[in-house]
PDB file of C-alpha atoms in Angstrom:
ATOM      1  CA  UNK A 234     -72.244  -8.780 -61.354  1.00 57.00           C
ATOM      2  CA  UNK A 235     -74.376 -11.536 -60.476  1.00 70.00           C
ATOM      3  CA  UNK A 236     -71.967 -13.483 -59.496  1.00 74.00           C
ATOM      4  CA  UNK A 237     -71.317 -13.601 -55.505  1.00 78.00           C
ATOM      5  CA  UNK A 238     -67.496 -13.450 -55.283  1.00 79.00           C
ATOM      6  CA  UNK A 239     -64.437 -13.070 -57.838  1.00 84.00           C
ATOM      7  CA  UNK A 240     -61.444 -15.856 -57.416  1.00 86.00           C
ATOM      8  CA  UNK A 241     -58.227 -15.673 -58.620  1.00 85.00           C
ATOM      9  CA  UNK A 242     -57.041 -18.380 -60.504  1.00 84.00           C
ATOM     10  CA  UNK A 243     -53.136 -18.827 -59.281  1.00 83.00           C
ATOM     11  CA  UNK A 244     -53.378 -18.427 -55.593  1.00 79.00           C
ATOM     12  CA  UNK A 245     -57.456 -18.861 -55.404  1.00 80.00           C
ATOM     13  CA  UNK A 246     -57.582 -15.961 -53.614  1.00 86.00           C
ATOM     14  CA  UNK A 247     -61.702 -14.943 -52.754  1.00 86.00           C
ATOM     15  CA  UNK A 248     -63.052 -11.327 -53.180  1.00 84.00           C
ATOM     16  CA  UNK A 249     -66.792 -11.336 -52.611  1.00 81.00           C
ATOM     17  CA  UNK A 250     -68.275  -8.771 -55.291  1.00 78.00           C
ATOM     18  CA  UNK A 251     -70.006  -6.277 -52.471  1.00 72.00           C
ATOM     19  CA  UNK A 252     -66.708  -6.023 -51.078  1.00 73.00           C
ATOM     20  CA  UNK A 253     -65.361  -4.815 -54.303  1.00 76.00           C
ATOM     21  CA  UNK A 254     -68.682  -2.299 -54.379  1.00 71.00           C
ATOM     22  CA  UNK A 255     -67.767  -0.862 -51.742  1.00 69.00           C
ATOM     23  CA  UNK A 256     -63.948   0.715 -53.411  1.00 72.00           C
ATOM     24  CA  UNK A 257     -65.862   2.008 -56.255  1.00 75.00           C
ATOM     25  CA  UNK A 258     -67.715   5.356 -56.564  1.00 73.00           C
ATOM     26  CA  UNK A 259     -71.278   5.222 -56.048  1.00 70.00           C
ATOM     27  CA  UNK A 260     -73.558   5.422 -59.219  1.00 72.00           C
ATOM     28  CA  UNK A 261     -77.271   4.201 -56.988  1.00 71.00           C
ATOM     29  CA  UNK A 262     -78.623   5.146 -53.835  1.00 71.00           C
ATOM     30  CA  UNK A 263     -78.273   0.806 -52.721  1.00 69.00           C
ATOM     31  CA  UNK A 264     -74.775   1.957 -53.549  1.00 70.00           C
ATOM     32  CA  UNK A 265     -74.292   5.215 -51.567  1.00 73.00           C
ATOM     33  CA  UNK A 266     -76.316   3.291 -48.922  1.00 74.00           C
ATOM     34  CA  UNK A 267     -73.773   0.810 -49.007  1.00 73.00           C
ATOM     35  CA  UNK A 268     -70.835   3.450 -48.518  1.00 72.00           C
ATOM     36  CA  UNK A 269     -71.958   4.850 -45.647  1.00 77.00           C
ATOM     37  CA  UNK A 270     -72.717   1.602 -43.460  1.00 77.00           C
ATOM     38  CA  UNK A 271     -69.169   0.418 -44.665  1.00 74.00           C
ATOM     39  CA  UNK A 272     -67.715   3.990 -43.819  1.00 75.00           C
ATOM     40  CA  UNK A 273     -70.177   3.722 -40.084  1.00 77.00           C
ATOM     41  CA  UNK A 274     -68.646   0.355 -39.678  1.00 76.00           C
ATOM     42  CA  UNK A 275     -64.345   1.151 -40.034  1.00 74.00           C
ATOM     43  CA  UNK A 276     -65.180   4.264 -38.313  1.00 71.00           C
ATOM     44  CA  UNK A 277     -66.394   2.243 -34.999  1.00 71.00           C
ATOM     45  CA  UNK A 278     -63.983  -0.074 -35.257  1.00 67.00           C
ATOM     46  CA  UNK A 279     -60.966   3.314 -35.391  1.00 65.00           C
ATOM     47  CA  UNK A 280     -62.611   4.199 -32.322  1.00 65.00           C
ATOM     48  CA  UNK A 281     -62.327   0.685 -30.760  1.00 63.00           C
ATOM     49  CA  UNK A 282     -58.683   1.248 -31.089  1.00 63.00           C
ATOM     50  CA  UNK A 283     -58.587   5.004 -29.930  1.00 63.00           C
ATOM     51  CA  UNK A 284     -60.966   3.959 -26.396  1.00 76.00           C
ATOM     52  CA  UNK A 285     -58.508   3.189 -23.145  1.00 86.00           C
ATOM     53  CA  UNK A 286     -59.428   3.422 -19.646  1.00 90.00           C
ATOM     54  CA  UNK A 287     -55.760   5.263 -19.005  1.00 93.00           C
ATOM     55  CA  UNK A 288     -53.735   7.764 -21.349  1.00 93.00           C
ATOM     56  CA  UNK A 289     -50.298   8.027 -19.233  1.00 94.00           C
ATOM     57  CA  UNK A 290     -48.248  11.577 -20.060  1.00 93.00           C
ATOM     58  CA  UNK A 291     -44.717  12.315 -19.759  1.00 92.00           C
ATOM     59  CA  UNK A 292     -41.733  13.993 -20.117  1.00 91.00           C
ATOM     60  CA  UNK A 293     -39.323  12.452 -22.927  1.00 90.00           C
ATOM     61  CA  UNK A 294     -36.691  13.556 -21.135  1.00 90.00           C
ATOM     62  CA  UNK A 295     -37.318  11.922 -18.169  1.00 91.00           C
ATOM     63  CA  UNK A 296     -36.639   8.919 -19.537  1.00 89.00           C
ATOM     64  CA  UNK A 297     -32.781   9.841 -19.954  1.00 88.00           C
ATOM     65  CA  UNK A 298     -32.678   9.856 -16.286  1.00 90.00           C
ATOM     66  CA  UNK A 299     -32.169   6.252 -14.928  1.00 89.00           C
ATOM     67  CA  UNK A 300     -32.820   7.193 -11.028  1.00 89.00           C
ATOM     68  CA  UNK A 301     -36.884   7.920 -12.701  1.00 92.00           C
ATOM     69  CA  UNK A 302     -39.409   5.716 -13.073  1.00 92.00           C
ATOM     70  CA  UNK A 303     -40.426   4.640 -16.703  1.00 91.00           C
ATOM     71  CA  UNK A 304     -43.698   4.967 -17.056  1.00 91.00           C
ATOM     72  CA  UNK A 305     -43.750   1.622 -19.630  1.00 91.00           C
ATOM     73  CA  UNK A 306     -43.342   0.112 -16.421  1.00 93.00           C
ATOM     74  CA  UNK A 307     -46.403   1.398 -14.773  1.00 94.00           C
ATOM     75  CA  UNK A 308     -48.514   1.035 -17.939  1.00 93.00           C
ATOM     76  CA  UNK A 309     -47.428  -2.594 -17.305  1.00 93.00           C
ATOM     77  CA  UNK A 310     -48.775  -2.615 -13.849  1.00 94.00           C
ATOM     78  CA  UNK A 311     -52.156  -0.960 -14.734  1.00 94.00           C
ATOM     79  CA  UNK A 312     -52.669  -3.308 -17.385  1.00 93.00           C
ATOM     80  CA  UNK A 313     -52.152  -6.777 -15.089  1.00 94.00           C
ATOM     81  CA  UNK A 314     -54.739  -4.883 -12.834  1.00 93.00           C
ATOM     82  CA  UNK A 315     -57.191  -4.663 -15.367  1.00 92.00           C
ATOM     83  CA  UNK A 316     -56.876  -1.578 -17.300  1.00 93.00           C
ATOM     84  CA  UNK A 317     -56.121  -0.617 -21.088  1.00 91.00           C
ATOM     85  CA  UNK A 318     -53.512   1.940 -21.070  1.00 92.00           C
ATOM     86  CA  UNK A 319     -51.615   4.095 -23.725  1.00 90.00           C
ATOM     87  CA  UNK A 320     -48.317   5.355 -23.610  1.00 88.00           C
ATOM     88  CA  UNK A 321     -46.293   6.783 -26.277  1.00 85.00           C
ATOM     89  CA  UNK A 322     -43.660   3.812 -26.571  1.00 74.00           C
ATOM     90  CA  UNK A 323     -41.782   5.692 -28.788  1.00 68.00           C
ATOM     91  CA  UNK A 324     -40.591   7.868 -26.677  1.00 63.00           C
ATOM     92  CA  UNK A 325     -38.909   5.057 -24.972  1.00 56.00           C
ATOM     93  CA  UNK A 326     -36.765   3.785 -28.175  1.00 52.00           C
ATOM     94  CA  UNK A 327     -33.419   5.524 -28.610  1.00 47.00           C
ATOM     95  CA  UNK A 328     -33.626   5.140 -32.588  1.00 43.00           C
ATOM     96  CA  UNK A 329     -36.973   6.574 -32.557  1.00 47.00           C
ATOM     97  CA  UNK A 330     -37.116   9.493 -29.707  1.00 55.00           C
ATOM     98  CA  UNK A 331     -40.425  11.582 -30.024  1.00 60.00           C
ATOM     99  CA  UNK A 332     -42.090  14.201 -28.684  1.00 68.00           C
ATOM    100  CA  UNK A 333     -45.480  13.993 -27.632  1.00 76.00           C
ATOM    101  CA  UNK A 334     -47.710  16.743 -28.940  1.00 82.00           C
ATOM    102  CA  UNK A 335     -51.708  18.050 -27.831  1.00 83.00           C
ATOM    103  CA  UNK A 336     -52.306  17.201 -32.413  1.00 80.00           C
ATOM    104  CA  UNK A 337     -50.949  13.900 -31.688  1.00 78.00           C
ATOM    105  CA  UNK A 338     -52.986  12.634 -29.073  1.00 84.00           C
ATOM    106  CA  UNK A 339     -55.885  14.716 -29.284  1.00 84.00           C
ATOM    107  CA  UNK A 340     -58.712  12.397 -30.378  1.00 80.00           C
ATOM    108  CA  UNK A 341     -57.256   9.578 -27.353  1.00 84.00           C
ATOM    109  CA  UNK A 342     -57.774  12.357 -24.972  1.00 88.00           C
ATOM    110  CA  UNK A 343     -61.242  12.872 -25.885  1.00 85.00           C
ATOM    111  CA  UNK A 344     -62.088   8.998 -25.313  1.00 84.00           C
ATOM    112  CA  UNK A 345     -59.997   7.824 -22.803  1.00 88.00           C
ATOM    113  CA  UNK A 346     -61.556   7.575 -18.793  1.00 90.00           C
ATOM    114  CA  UNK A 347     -58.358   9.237 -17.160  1.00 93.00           C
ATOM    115  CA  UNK A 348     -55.484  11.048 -17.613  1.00 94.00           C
ATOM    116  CA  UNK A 349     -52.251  10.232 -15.637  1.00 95.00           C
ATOM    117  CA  UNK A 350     -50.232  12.635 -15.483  1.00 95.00           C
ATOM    118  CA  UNK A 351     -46.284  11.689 -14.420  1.00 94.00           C
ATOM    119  CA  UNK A 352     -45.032  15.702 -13.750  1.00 93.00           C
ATOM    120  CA  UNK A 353     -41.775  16.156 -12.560  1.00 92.00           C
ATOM    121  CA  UNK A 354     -39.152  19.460 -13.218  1.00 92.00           C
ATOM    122  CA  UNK A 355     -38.925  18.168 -16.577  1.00 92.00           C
ATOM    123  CA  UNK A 356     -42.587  17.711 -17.301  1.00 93.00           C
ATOM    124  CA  UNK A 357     -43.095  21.305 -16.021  1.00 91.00           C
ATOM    125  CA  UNK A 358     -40.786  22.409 -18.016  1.00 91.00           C
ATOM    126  CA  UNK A 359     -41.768  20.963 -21.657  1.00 91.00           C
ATOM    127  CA  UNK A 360     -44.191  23.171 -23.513  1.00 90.00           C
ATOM    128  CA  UNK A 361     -45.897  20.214 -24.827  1.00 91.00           C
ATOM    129  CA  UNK A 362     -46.560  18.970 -21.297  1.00 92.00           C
ATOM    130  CA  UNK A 363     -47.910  22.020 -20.466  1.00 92.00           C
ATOM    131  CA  UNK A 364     -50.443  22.316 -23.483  1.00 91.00           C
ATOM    132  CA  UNK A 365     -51.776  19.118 -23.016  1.00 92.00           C
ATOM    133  CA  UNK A 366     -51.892  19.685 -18.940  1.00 93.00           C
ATOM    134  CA  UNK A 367     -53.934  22.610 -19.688  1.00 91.00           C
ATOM    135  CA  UNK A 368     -55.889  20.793 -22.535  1.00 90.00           C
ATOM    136  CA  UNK A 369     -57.260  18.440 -20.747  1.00 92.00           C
ATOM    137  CA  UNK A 370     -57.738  20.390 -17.162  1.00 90.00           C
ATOM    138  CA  UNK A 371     -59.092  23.457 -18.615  1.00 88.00           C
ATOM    139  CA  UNK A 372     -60.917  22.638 -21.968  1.00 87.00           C
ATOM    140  CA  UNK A 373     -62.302  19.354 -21.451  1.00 86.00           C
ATOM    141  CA  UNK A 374     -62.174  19.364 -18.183  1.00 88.00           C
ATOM    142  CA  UNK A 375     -61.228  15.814 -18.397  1.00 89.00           C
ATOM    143  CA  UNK A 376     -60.750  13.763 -14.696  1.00 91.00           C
ATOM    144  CA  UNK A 377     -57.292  13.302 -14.472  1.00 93.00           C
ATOM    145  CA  UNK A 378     -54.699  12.070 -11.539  1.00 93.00           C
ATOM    146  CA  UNK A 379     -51.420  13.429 -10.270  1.00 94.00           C
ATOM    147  CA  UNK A 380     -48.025  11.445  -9.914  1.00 93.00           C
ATOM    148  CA  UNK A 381     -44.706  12.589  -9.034  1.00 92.00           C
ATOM    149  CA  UNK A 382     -41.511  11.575 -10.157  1.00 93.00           C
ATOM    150  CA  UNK A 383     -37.889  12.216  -8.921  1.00 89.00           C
ATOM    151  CA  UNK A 384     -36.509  13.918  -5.586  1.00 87.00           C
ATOM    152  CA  UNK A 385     -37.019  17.505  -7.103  1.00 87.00           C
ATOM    153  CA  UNK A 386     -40.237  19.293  -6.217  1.00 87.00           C
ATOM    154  CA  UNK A 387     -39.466  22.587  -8.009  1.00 88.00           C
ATOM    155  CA  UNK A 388     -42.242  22.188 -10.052  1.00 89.00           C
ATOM    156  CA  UNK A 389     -44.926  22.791  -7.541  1.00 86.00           C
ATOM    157  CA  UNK A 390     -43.020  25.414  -5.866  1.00 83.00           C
ATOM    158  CA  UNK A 391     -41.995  27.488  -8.720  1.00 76.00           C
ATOM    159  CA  UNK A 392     -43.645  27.030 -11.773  1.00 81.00           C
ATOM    160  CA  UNK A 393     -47.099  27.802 -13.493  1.00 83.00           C
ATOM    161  CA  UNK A 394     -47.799  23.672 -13.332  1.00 88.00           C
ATOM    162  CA  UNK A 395     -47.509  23.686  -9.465  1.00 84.00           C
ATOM    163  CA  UNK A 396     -49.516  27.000  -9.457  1.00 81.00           C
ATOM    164  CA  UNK A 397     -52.719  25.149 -10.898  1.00 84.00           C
ATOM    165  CA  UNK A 398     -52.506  21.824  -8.993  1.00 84.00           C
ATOM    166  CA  UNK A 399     -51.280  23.447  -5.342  1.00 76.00           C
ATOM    167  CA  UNK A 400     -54.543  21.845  -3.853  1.00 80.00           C
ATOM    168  CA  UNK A 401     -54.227  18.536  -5.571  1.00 84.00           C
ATOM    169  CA  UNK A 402     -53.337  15.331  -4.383  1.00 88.00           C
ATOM    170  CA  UNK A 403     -50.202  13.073  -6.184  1.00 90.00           C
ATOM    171  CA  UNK A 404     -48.415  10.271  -5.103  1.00 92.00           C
ATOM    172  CA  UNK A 405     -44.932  11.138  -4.647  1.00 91.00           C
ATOM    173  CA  UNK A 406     -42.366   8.380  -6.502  1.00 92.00           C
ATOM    174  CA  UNK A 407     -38.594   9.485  -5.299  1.00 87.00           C
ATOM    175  CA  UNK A 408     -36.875   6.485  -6.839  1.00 88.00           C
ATOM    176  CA  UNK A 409     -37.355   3.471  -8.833  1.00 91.00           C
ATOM    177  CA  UNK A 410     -37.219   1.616  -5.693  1.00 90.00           C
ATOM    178  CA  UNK A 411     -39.599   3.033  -3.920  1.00 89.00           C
ATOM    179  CA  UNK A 412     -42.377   2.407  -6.578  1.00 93.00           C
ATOM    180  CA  UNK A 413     -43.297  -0.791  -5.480  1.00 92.00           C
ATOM    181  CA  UNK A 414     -44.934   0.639  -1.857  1.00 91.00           C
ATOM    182  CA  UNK A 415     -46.758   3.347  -3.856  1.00 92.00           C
ATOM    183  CA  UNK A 416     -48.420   1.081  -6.674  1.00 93.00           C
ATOM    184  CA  UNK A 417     -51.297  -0.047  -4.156  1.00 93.00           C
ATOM    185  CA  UNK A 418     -52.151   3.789  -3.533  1.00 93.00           C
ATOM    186  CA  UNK A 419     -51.906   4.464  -7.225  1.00 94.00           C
ATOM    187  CA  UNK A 420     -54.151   1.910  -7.727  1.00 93.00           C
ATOM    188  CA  UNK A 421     -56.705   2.932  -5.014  1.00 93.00           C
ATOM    189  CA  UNK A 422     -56.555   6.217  -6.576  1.00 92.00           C
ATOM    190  CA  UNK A 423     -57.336   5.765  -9.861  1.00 92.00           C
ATOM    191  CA  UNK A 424     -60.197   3.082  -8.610  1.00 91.00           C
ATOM    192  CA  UNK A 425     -60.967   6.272  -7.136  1.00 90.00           C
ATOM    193  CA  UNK A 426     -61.120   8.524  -9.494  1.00 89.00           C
ATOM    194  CA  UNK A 427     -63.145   7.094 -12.433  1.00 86.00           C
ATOM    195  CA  UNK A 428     -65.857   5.939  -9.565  1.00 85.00           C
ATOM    196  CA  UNK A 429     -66.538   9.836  -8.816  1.00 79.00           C
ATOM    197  CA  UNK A 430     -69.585  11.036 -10.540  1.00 73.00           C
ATOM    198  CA  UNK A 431     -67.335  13.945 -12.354  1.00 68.00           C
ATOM    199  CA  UNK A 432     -65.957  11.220 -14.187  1.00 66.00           C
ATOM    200  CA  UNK A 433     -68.710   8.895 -14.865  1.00 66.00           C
ATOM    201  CA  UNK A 434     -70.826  12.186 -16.289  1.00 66.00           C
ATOM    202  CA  UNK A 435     -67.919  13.072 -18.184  1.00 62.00           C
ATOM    203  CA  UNK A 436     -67.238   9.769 -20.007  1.00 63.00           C
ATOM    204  CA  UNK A 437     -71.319   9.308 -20.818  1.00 60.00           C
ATOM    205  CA  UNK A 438     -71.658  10.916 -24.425  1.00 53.00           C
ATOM    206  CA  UNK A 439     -74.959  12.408 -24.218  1.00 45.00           C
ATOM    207  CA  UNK A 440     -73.262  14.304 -21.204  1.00 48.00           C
ATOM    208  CA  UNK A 441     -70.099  14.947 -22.764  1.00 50.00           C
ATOM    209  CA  UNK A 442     -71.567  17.102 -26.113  1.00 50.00           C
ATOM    210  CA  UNK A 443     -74.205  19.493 -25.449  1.00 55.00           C
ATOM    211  CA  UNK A 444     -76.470  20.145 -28.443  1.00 64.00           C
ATOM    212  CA  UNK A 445     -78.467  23.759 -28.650  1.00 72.00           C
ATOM    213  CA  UNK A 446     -79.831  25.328 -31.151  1.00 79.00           C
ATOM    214  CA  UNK A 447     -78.333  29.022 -30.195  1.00 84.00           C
ATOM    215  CA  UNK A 448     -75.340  29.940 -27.817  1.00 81.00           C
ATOM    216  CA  UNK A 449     -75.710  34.048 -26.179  1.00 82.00           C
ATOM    217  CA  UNK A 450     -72.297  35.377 -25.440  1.00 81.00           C
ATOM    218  CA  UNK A 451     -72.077  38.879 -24.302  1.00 78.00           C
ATOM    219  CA  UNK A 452     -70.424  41.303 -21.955  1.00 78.00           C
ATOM    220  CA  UNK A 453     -70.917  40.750 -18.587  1.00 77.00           C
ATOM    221  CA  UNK A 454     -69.497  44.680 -17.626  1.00 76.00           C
ATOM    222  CA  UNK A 455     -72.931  45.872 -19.338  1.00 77.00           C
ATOM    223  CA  UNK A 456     -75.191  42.937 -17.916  1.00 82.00           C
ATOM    224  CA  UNK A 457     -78.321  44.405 -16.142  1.00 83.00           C
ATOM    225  CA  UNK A 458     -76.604  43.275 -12.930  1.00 84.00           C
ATOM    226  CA  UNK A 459     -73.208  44.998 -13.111  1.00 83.00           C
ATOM    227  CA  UNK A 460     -75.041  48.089 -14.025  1.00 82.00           C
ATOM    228  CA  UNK A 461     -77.218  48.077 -11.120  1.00 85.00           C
ATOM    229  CA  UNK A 462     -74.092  47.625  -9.165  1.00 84.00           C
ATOM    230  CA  UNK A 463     -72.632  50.436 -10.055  1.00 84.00           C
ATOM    231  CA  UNK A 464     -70.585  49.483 -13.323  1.00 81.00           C
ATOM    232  CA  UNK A 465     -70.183  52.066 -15.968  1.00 82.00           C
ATOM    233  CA  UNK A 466     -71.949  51.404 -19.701  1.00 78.00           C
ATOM    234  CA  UNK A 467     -69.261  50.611 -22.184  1.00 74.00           C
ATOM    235  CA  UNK A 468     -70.466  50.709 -25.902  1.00 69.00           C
TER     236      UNK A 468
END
């Protein structure tokens, strides 16, 4: 052990000693010590691969329909402009078709900058959609931004979807074609978007978790107020 590295003597292949520390239980407190700057140090660099500026949400089976956009292709266009997306590429290979579920993208959610949603019938449609939709709307209350793809508006006319975003703003994308004269709007919005002050307090993470030492939850019915507003006791 007081040697600084092991070698191997076919291929001369170099293992520094601390490295080899660092696979082994810990027997010392320098040892434990060491464990948890190594564990500090791959967890930081897992988050450098889970932090983009965009997460971009679809329906898979929107990608069956050639007259919609792909959303690979505006991932691509967000990217030359300076973002880092994600986009579950998956979905997009026929030998490897994929859902895309609230467990599986959970933890990108949480530390990504926006959400772009692509709704559409489909989208509205797809339970997993929906739970994320909601997920990041209504639990984190994540800033997100609206685009719509296809002819069809049923979605915002007749589903719970277009219920919950009536008063929101989208770009509407009809066709493939048309995408071109809409990418400098989509671009202005998300600019948009992550320069409100919702979304800069929301991505700062002091902001974003709360610490307290005790939460109160209770029944509003037999708050002082209600009660002195006429609302009967309950026990």
């Amino acid at each position: 052990l007081r040697t600084a590295f092991v070698q191997c003597r076919n291929r001369f292949h170099v293992v520094p000693v601390v490295d080899l520390h660092l696979y082994m239980p810990p027997d010392t407190l320098d040892n434990y010590d060491l464990h948890i700057r190594q564990s500090l140090r791959e967890l930081e660099h897992l988050k450098s691969k889970l932090s983009y500026d965009i997460l971009i949400v679809n329906a898979p089976k929107d990608l069956e329909i050639a007259s919609i956009l792909d959303p690979n292709v505006i991932k691509q266009d967000l990217e030359r402009a300076g973002y880092s997306c994600w986009f579950n590429e998956k979905m997009s290979m026929a030998s490897q078709k994929t859902d895309l579920t609230l467990d599986s993208i959970a933890l990108l959610i949480r530390n990504v900058k926006i959400v772009l949603f692509c709704v559409s019938d489909n989208f509205a449609a797809d339970d997993n959609c929906i739970e994320i939709f909601n997920y990041v709307t209504q639990s984190l209350k994540k800033t997100y931004a609206l685009i719509s793809l296809g002819n069809s508006l049923k979605w915002l006319e007749s589903s719970k979807l277009g219920a919950l975003v009536a008063n929101e703003f989208f770009i509407k994308i009809n066709t493939v074609e048309r995408y071109a004269s809409c990418l400098p709007r989509l671009l202005e919005l998300i600019k948009k978007k992550l320069s409100s002050p919702e979304a800069i307090a929301s991505n700062e993470p002091a902001k974003r978790s709360i610490r307290t030492q005790c939460f109160i939850s209770y029944c509003h019915s037999n708050s002082h107020e209600a009660i002195a507003n006429g609302a009967p006791l309950k026990n």
